[in-house]
CSV table of C-alpha atoms in Angstrom, one decimal:
chain,number,residue,atom,x,y,z
S,101,UNK,CA,0.0,0.0,0.0
S,102,UNK,CA,2.8,2.4,0.7
S,103,UNK,CA,3.8,2.4,-3.0
S,104,UNK,CA,0.3,2.4,-4.4
S,105,UNK,CA,-1.2,5.3,-2.5
S,106,UNK,CA,1.2,7.9,-3.9
S,107,UNK,CA,0.6,6.5,-7.4
S,108,UNK,CA,-3.1,6.8,-7.0
S,109,UNK,CA,-2.6,10.4,-5.7
S,110,UNK,CA,-0.6,11.2,-8.9
S,111,UNK,CA,-3.4,9.8,-11.0
S,112,UNK,CA,-5.9,11.9,-9.1
S,113,UNK,CA,-3.8,15.0,-9.6
S,114,UNK,CA,-3.4,14.3,-13.3
S,115,UNK,CA,-7.2,13.8,-13.7
S,116,UNK,CA,-8.0,17.0,-11.8
S,117,UNK,CA,-5.4,19.0,-13.7
S,118,UNK,CA,-6.8,17.9,-17.0
S,119,UNK,CA,-10.2,18.9,-15.9
S,120,UNK,CA,-9.1,22.3,-14.7
S,121,UNK,CA,-7.1,23.1,-17.8
S,122,UNK,CA,-10.5,24.3,-19.1
S,123,UNK,CA,-10.7,26.8,-16.3
S,124,UNK,CA,-9.0,30.2,-16.3
S,125,UNK,CA,-7.8,30.1,-12.7
S,126,UNK,CA,-5.0,27.7,-11.8
S,127,UNK,CA,-5.4,25.8,-8.5
S,128,UNK,CA,-3.1,26.3,-5.6
S,129,UNK,CA,-3.1,22.8,-4.3
S,130,UNK,CA,-4.7,19.5,-4.8
S,131,UNK,CA,-7.3,20.0,-2.0
S,132,UNK,CA,-8.5,23.2,-3.8
S,133,UNK,CA,-8.5,21.4,-7.1
S,134,UNK,CA,-10.7,18.5,-5.8
S,135,UNK,CA,-13.1,21.0,-4.3
S,136,UNK,CA,-13.3,22.9,-7.6
S,137,UNK,CA,-13.9,19.8,-9.7
S,138,UNK,CA,-16.4,18.6,-7.1
S,139,UNK,CA,-18.3,21.8,-7.3
S,140,UNK,CA,-18.2,22.1,-11.1
S,141,UNK,CA,-19.5,18.5,-11.5
S,142,UNK,CA,-21.8,18.4,-8.4
S,143,UNK,CA,-20.0,15.3,-7.2
S,144,UNK,CA,-21.7,13.5,-4.3
S,145,UNK,CA,-20.4,14.3,-0.9
S,146,UNK,CA,-19.3,10.7,-0.4
S,147,UNK,CA,-17.1,10.8,-3.5
S,148,UNK,CA,-15.6,14.1,-2.4
S,149,UNK,CA,-14.7,12.6,1.0
S,150,UNK,CA,-13.1,9.6,-0.7
S,151,UNK,CA,-11.0,11.8,-3.0
S,152,UNK,CA,-9.8,13.8,0.0
S,153,UNK,CA,-9.2,10.7,2.0
S,154,UNK,CA,-6.9,9.4,-0.8
S,155,UNK,CA,-5.0,12.7,-0.9
S,156,UNK,CA,-4.5,12.7,2.9
S,157,UNK,CA,-3.5,9.0,3.1
S,158,UNK,CA,-1.0,9.5,0.2
S,159,UNK,CA,0.4,12.6,2.0
S,160,UNK,CA,0.9,10.6,5.1
S,161,UNK,CA,2.8,7.9,3.2
S,162,UNK,CA,5.0,10.5,1.5
S,163,UNK,CA,5.7,12.8,4.5
S,164,UNK,CA,5.1,10.8,7.7
S,165,UNK,CA,6.3,7.2,6.8
S,166,UNK,CA,2.8,5.9,7.1
S,167,UNK,CA,2.5,2.4,5.7
S,168,UNK,CA,-1.0,2.8,4.3
S,169,UNK,CA,-3.6,0.0,4.2
S,170,UNK,CA,-5.1,-2.2,1.5
S,171,UNK,CA,-8.5,-0.7,2.4
S,172,UNK,CA,-7.2,2.8,1.7
S,173,UNK,CA,-5.8,1.7,-1.7
S,174,UNK,CA,-9.1,0.0,-2.6
S,175,UNK,CA,-11.1,3.0,-1.6
S,176,UNK,CA,-8.8,5.4,-3.5
S,177,UNK,CA,-8.9,3.2,-6.6
S,178,UNK,CA,-12.8,3.1,-6.4
S,179,UNK,CA,-12.9,6.9,-6.0
S,180,UNK,CA,-10.7,7.4,-9.1
S,181,UNK,CA,-12.9,5.0,-11.1
S,182,UNK,CA,-16.0,6.9,-9.9
S,183,UNK,CA,-14.4,10.2,-10.9
S,184,UNK,CA,-14.0,9.2,-14.5
């Protein structure tokens, strides 16, 4: 899980950046970008929470030596699939 969460975060960031290329204002960070995409597409609250949970878990892996869990990987993957 420690290798997979940052990869999923990168996929999330790529998807969000692609969506926001259509916008005139760049986003400052991934949290803002997720919120903007969620607002533009009226994403369900549960999906927004899953996307933010993926971001937070990946940040812990990258910056706090958190090992991550298989459940977090599965939830992150499901959130990315739902985003598309």
